[in-house]
């Protein structure tokens, strides 16, 4: 049974639904609607749709359902709802469960669009949002007051790769009855144990490691069957943020190779972090999987010592050195995605985090010399050599 399978088996076979043709590769059911055998059957299905009965692709679709079941099995969640993008998942999970007057506590170091949803959208509808330093348990303790409805954070922050203690924050949240929602992208579905550690809802942008080959946008909300089917599904199916069948097929095929890719990428990231320690051009090398990371003990407990596929480098020469470094690289590309098979570098201060006021950039450690490197599946020796030659040219 699929419940007894280990992760890599689940990622290849979990949730498979074969048609009468017995196809090996999952079928793409590129249809928005479904035909009913009779008027009575249509009425019956609208009353209550069974496991393998679908109504309209905004509500659900066999290919999308395969993806939802496969990733839910992998994460150890009861159920999942697939969305059109990672942001449809973040905004859908939060908006579906919150109402005016609710209080949310969130870490401050967030992906820009997540910050926009919490700071600009939810507050417009009367939700109270308080931001804390995600690494400071005292700040969480003070902010998670009785009556707090939800707690939100990215388990590893972007781009400074600070780790939030899922077990400790979940304990504080559960003591007041709050729901814990974790944006888990940087931890990856391969190294995550977020639900076992206390998270109630785990959210991924499937655009990152799940696709892993830069093709499609997607997202997934994972949680209890009750939360997914009674809170998330009614909201998502009526507001329109569902995943398309074609995207679900891309993501299913992505899941099959994700473990191999992500482990190779993490090994490459660790090799780079090792090779760059103490380099004269670098003020800091940040990688959660390296012993030099400030929260290495927490990384051991929470991620089995695995630091994910992203490392950040702070060039001592500031923005000029960072730009010189990016321009001198020959293998990685300059772009803003992450988790891809191709290594990708970003200068957060002038791109992904450009709009943040300077005082917030300072508070989040987004310094002028900081570059984020998402490590791909290229040969790690080639990447180390390329990074070293580019650092040489940058200063
Ligand atoms: C990319 C990302 C998102 C948004 O995902 P999209 O698929 O681009 O909508 C949300 N949170 C984190 C941490 C991300 O890296």
XYZ file of C-alpha atoms and ligand atoms in Angstrom:
410
model
C 0.000 0.000 0.000
C 1.160 3.510 -0.761
C 1.117 4.384 2.974
C 3.956 1.882 3.517
C 6.122 3.178 0.667
C 9.223 5.246 1.268
C 9.406 8.770 -0.148
C 11.075 7.956 -3.466
C 8.508 5.267 -4.258
C 5.653 7.610 -3.345
C 7.125 10.290 -5.628
C 7.064 7.926 -8.613
C 3.841 5.939 -8.071
C 1.705 7.825 -5.518
C -1.773 8.903 -6.608
C -1.548 7.292 -10.074
C -4.954 6.942 -11.783
C -4.836 4.853 -14.978
C -7.465 5.095 -17.666
C -8.876 2.041 -19.457
C -5.836 2.187 -21.815
C -3.341 1.343 -19.076
C -0.897 4.108 -20.046
C 2.518 4.077 -18.310
C 3.000 7.847 -18.169
C 0.175 9.709 -16.438
C -2.531 10.933 -18.821
C -3.245 14.621 -19.266
C -6.999 15.028 -18.937
C -7.066 18.307 -20.811
C -10.770 18.873 -20.321
C -12.617 21.540 -18.371
C -15.827 19.551 -18.064
C -17.130 16.002 -17.608
C -20.108 14.247 -19.223
C -22.835 12.738 -17.053
C -24.637 9.501 -18.025
C -28.041 11.021 -17.292
C -29.741 14.080 -15.861
C -30.136 12.138 -12.626
C -26.396 11.356 -12.573
C -25.603 15.065 -13.003
C -27.921 15.982 -10.144
C -26.391 13.257 -7.983
C -22.832 14.385 -8.678
C -23.623 18.008 -7.783
C -25.156 16.744 -4.556
C -22.064 14.761 -3.633
C -19.172 13.900 -5.952
C -17.426 10.586 -5.208
C -13.651 9.951 -5.189
C -13.345 9.578 -8.959
C -16.187 11.849 -10.008
C -15.419 15.299 -11.348
C -17.639 18.246 -12.276
C -15.528 21.096 -13.640
C -11.769 21.600 -13.800
C -11.912 24.641 -11.510
C -13.250 22.226 -8.853
C -10.997 19.292 -9.682
C -9.601 17.160 -12.542
C -8.099 13.640 -12.653
C -4.582 14.822 -13.602
C -4.673 17.537 -10.931
C -5.956 15.008 -8.397
C -3.013 12.695 -9.174
C -0.616 15.533 -8.418
C -2.452 16.474 -5.201
C -2.411 12.906 -3.915
C 1.220 12.303 -4.844
C 2.572 15.408 -3.124
C 0.289 14.883 -0.095
C 1.651 11.337 0.284
C 5.177 12.661 -0.002
C 4.665 15.362 2.634
C 2.729 13.105 5.019
C -0.360 15.326 4.728
C -3.919 13.976 4.621
C -4.839 15.994 1.548
C -3.855 18.822 -0.766
C -5.312 21.422 -3.133
C -3.263 22.368 -6.199
C -3.181 26.001 -7.302
C -2.240 28.079 -10.329
C 0.918 29.449 -8.678
C 2.716 29.501 -5.346
C 1.080 32.831 -4.572
C -2.398 31.440 -5.310
C -1.546 28.832 -2.647
C -0.287 31.357 -0.072
C -3.132 33.834 -0.592
C -5.739 31.059 -0.900
C -4.681 29.294 2.295
C -4.730 32.533 4.296
C -7.821 34.157 2.792
C -9.910 30.972 2.919
C -9.497 30.662 6.684
C -9.392 34.299 7.873
C -12.098 36.884 8.479
C -12.282 40.486 9.689
C -11.117 40.838 13.267
C -8.755 37.836 13.153
C -5.165 38.240 14.271
C -2.191 36.835 12.337
C 1.412 36.722 13.528
C 4.033 36.378 10.790
C 7.786 36.423 10.421
C 9.066 39.604 8.763
C 11.576 38.026 6.390
C 9.157 37.063 3.615
C 9.070 36.662 -0.154
C 7.891 40.063 -1.491
C 4.501 38.835 -2.723
C 3.807 37.059 0.596
C 4.566 40.336 2.372
C 2.139 42.133 0.041
C -0.680 39.644 0.800
C -0.195 39.950 4.558
C 0.569 43.656 4.780
C -1.610 45.133 2.030
C -4.411 42.674 1.254
C -5.423 40.995 4.518
C -5.305 44.255 6.487
C -7.651 45.846 3.918
C -10.281 43.323 4.994
C -9.856 43.965 8.713
C -7.327 41.250 9.574
C -4.748 42.370 12.126
C -1.180 41.366 11.194
C 1.871 41.590 13.445
C 5.394 40.902 12.161
C 8.188 39.416 14.268
C 11.805 38.373 13.775
C 11.247 34.714 12.875
C 14.448 33.532 14.556
C 13.579 35.140 17.925
C 11.308 32.840 19.986
C 10.749 35.589 22.587
C 9.190 37.790 19.899
C 6.923 34.927 18.775
C 5.978 34.245 22.433
C 5.050 37.892 23.027
C 3.099 38.260 19.777
C 1.120 34.979 19.796
C -1.555 36.158 22.203
C -4.817 34.333 23.021
C -7.168 35.004 20.130
C -4.405 34.696 17.516
C -5.975 32.786 14.647
C -3.007 32.033 12.396
C 0.774 31.992 12.432
C 2.642 32.263 9.120
C 6.314 31.991 8.232
C 8.826 30.794 5.648
C 10.740 27.920 7.260
C 13.981 29.156 5.641
C 13.930 32.837 4.772
C 14.847 34.376 1.442
C 17.568 35.534 0.752
C 19.451 35.423 4.063
C 18.537 31.773 4.779
C 17.527 32.136 8.428
C 15.732 29.093 9.801
C 12.510 29.305 11.820
C 12.026 26.628 14.512
C 8.833 24.914 13.313
C 8.370 22.757 16.447
C 8.868 25.617 18.919
C 6.682 28.154 17.062
C 3.969 25.503 16.510
C 3.908 24.747 20.238
C 3.368 28.439 21.046
C 0.668 28.718 18.365
C -1.171 25.554 19.380
C -1.249 26.680 23.024
C -3.632 29.479 21.932
C -5.451 27.414 19.284
C -3.835 29.141 16.289
C -3.274 27.409 12.927
C 0.351 27.196 11.770
C 0.898 27.818 8.029
C 4.416 27.256 6.713
C 5.716 28.423 3.329
C 8.229 25.615 2.916
C 9.848 26.329 -0.465
C 13.469 26.686 0.663
C 13.250 23.552 2.859
C 12.043 21.599 -0.212
C 9.566 18.663 -0.077
C 12.613 16.332 -0.039
C 14.077 17.499 3.278
C 10.879 18.720 4.958
C 9.264 17.142 7.955
C 7.123 20.188 8.693
C 3.854 18.402 9.476
C 5.537 15.890 11.797
C 7.148 18.873 13.555
C 3.830 20.609 14.185
C 2.847 22.620 11.093
C -0.878 22.411 10.306
C -0.674 23.677 6.738
C 2.344 23.389 4.420
C 2.534 25.471 1.249
C 4.866 25.057 -1.723
C 5.410 27.043 -4.853
C 5.613 24.055 -7.236
C 7.321 26.445 -9.663
C 10.549 25.805 -7.747
C 11.858 22.289 -6.943
C 8.712 20.356 -7.928
C 8.854 21.447 -11.567
C 12.574 22.023 -11.185
C 13.043 22.653 -14.878
C 11.767 26.188 -15.278
C 8.605 25.406 -17.232
C 5.422 26.105 -15.296
C 3.971 28.075 -12.388
C 2.081 26.123 -9.748
C 1.419 25.713 -6.048
C 0.031 23.322 -3.481
C -1.714 23.729 -0.105
C -1.311 20.669 2.143
C -3.125 19.943 5.410
C -5.808 17.863 7.094
C -8.618 16.509 4.914
C -11.024 18.687 6.867
C -9.047 21.898 6.274
C -8.396 21.181 2.584
C -11.892 20.020 1.625
C -14.025 22.206 3.922
C -12.017 25.452 4.099
C -9.620 25.637 1.134
C -11.563 23.854 -1.632
C -14.804 25.898 -1.430
C -12.768 29.121 -1.510
C -10.403 28.068 -4.315
C -12.986 26.460 -6.566
C -15.210 29.522 -6.468
C -12.478 32.180 -6.686
C -10.595 30.555 -9.576
C -7.007 29.886 -8.493
C -7.003 26.167 -9.350
C -4.123 24.440 -11.173
C -4.580 23.577 -14.852
C -4.429 19.884 -15.909
C -1.433 20.500 -18.152
C 0.493 22.137 -15.302
C -0.458 19.247 -12.993
C 1.052 16.828 -15.513
C 4.290 18.845 -15.674
C 4.415 18.814 -11.858
C 3.691 15.054 -11.651
C 6.610 14.341 -13.958
C 8.693 16.779 -11.896
C 7.921 14.881 -8.688
C 9.289 11.659 -10.219
C 12.816 13.094 -10.454
C 12.673 15.666 -7.637
C 14.480 13.566 -5.028
C 17.428 12.865 -7.351
C 17.651 16.491 -8.477
C 17.295 18.100 -5.055
C 19.836 15.810 -3.373
C 22.354 16.473 -6.140
C 21.681 20.229 -5.906
C 22.082 20.211 -2.094
C 25.354 18.277 -2.405
C 26.559 20.871 -4.924
C 25.510 23.736 -2.626
C 27.431 22.170 0.267
C 30.510 21.669 -1.914
C 30.366 25.332 -2.964
C 29.875 26.507 0.627
C 32.938 24.460 1.680
C 35.061 25.728 -1.178
C 34.157 29.374 -0.551
C 34.652 29.478 3.239
C 37.160 32.210 4.129
C 37.491 33.478 0.514
C 39.011 36.959 0.573
C 36.340 38.517 -1.681
C 33.483 37.329 0.547
C 32.305 38.919 3.789
C 29.961 35.986 4.406
C 28.996 32.614 2.990
C 25.518 31.591 4.168
C 24.392 27.993 3.745
C 22.102 26.281 6.292
C 23.684 22.885 5.596
C 27.200 24.071 6.505
C 28.567 23.836 10.055
C 29.332 27.593 9.982
C 25.596 28.494 9.815
C 24.411 30.239 13.002
C 21.516 27.782 13.417
C 23.322 24.601 12.478
C 21.844 22.695 15.482
C 18.310 23.620 14.414
C 19.098 22.547 10.836
C 20.182 19.146 12.207
C 16.926 18.749 14.146
C 14.534 20.177 11.580
C 16.049 19.181 8.235
C 18.312 16.256 9.102
C 21.287 18.560 8.504
C 20.312 19.273 4.885
C 20.517 22.930 3.920
C 18.478 22.983 0.724
C 19.625 24.058 -2.717
C 20.307 27.760 -2.164
C 23.324 29.558 -0.710
C 23.924 33.266 -0.325
C 27.225 35.057 -0.742
C 27.956 38.536 0.587
C 30.655 40.148 -1.538
C 32.889 42.446 0.494
C 33.130 44.864 -2.452
C 29.407 45.742 -2.333
C 27.120 46.155 -5.334
C 29.887 46.784 -7.884
C 31.616 43.544 -6.900
C 28.287 41.655 -6.886
C 27.465 42.877 -10.414
C 31.018 42.116 -11.603
C 30.731 38.619 -10.155
C 27.352 37.909 -11.786
C 28.545 39.215 -15.152
C 31.746 37.124 -15.051
C 30.012 33.763 -14.463
C 29.880 31.494 -17.495
C 27.690 28.548 -16.351
C 24.902 29.872 -14.083
C 22.307 32.237 -15.482
C 21.159 35.541 -14.021
C 17.463 35.134 -13.244
C 15.147 35.099 -10.258
C 13.725 31.574 -10.059
C 15.224 28.949 -7.774
C 15.235 25.181 -7.398
C 15.918 24.795 -11.115
C 18.201 22.230 -12.804
C 20.208 25.236 -14.021
C 22.163 27.246 -11.454
C 20.598 30.698 -11.101
C 21.996 33.832 -9.485
C 20.066 36.848 -8.245
C 21.087 40.189 -6.741
C 18.165 40.620 -4.298
C 18.771 44.290 -3.384
C 18.191 45.444 -6.980
C 15.666 42.820 -8.135
C 13.433 40.648 -5.908
C 13.716 42.999 -2.918
C 14.209 46.266 -4.852
C 10.996 47.846 -3.565
C 11.808 47.434 0.134
C 12.818 50.692 1.839
C 16.510 50.834 2.832
C 15.818 50.457 6.570
C 13.968 47.194 5.890
C 16.738 45.936 3.611
C 19.191 46.684 6.442
C 16.972 44.936 9.012
C 16.706 41.839 6.791
C 20.431 41.740 5.980
C 19.892 42.433 2.269
C 23.232 44.112 1.793
C 24.496 45.654 -1.485
C 27.022 42.825 -1.942
C 24.576 39.976 -1.286
C 23.914 37.499 -4.102
C 21.653 34.459 -3.902
C 22.749 31.341 -5.719
C 20.290 28.550 -6.468
C 22.505 25.569 -7.230
C 21.488 23.396 -10.186
C 22.401 19.867 -11.174
C 25.502 20.787 -13.199
C 28.822 19.152 -12.236
C 29.727 20.726 -8.881
C 33.458 20.886 -9.728
C 32.584 22.980 -12.796
C 30.434 25.289 -10.660
C 33.164 25.758 -8.044
C 35.741 26.570 -10.751
C 33.363 29.040 -12.426
C 32.469 30.791 -9.157
C 36.155 31.058 -8.180
C 37.171 32.568 -11.545
C 34.255 35.031 -11.409
C 35.158 36.112 -7.852
C 38.695 36.694 -9.110
C 37.371 39.068 -11.801
C 34.853 40.773 -9.524
C 37.337 42.493 -7.193
C 8.511 31.644 -5.405
C 7.969 31.714 -4.033
C 6.614 31.987 -3.798
C 5.641 32.277 -4.922
O 5.532 31.254 -5.838
P 5.040 31.500 -7.375
O 4.938 30.129 -7.906
O 6.082 32.342 -8.009
O 3.736 32.203 -7.289
C 6.172 32.037 -2.495
N 7.013 31.832 -1.462
C 8.322 31.552 -1.644
C 9.196 31.341 -0.460
C 8.846 31.489 -2.930
O 10.149 31.236 -3.111
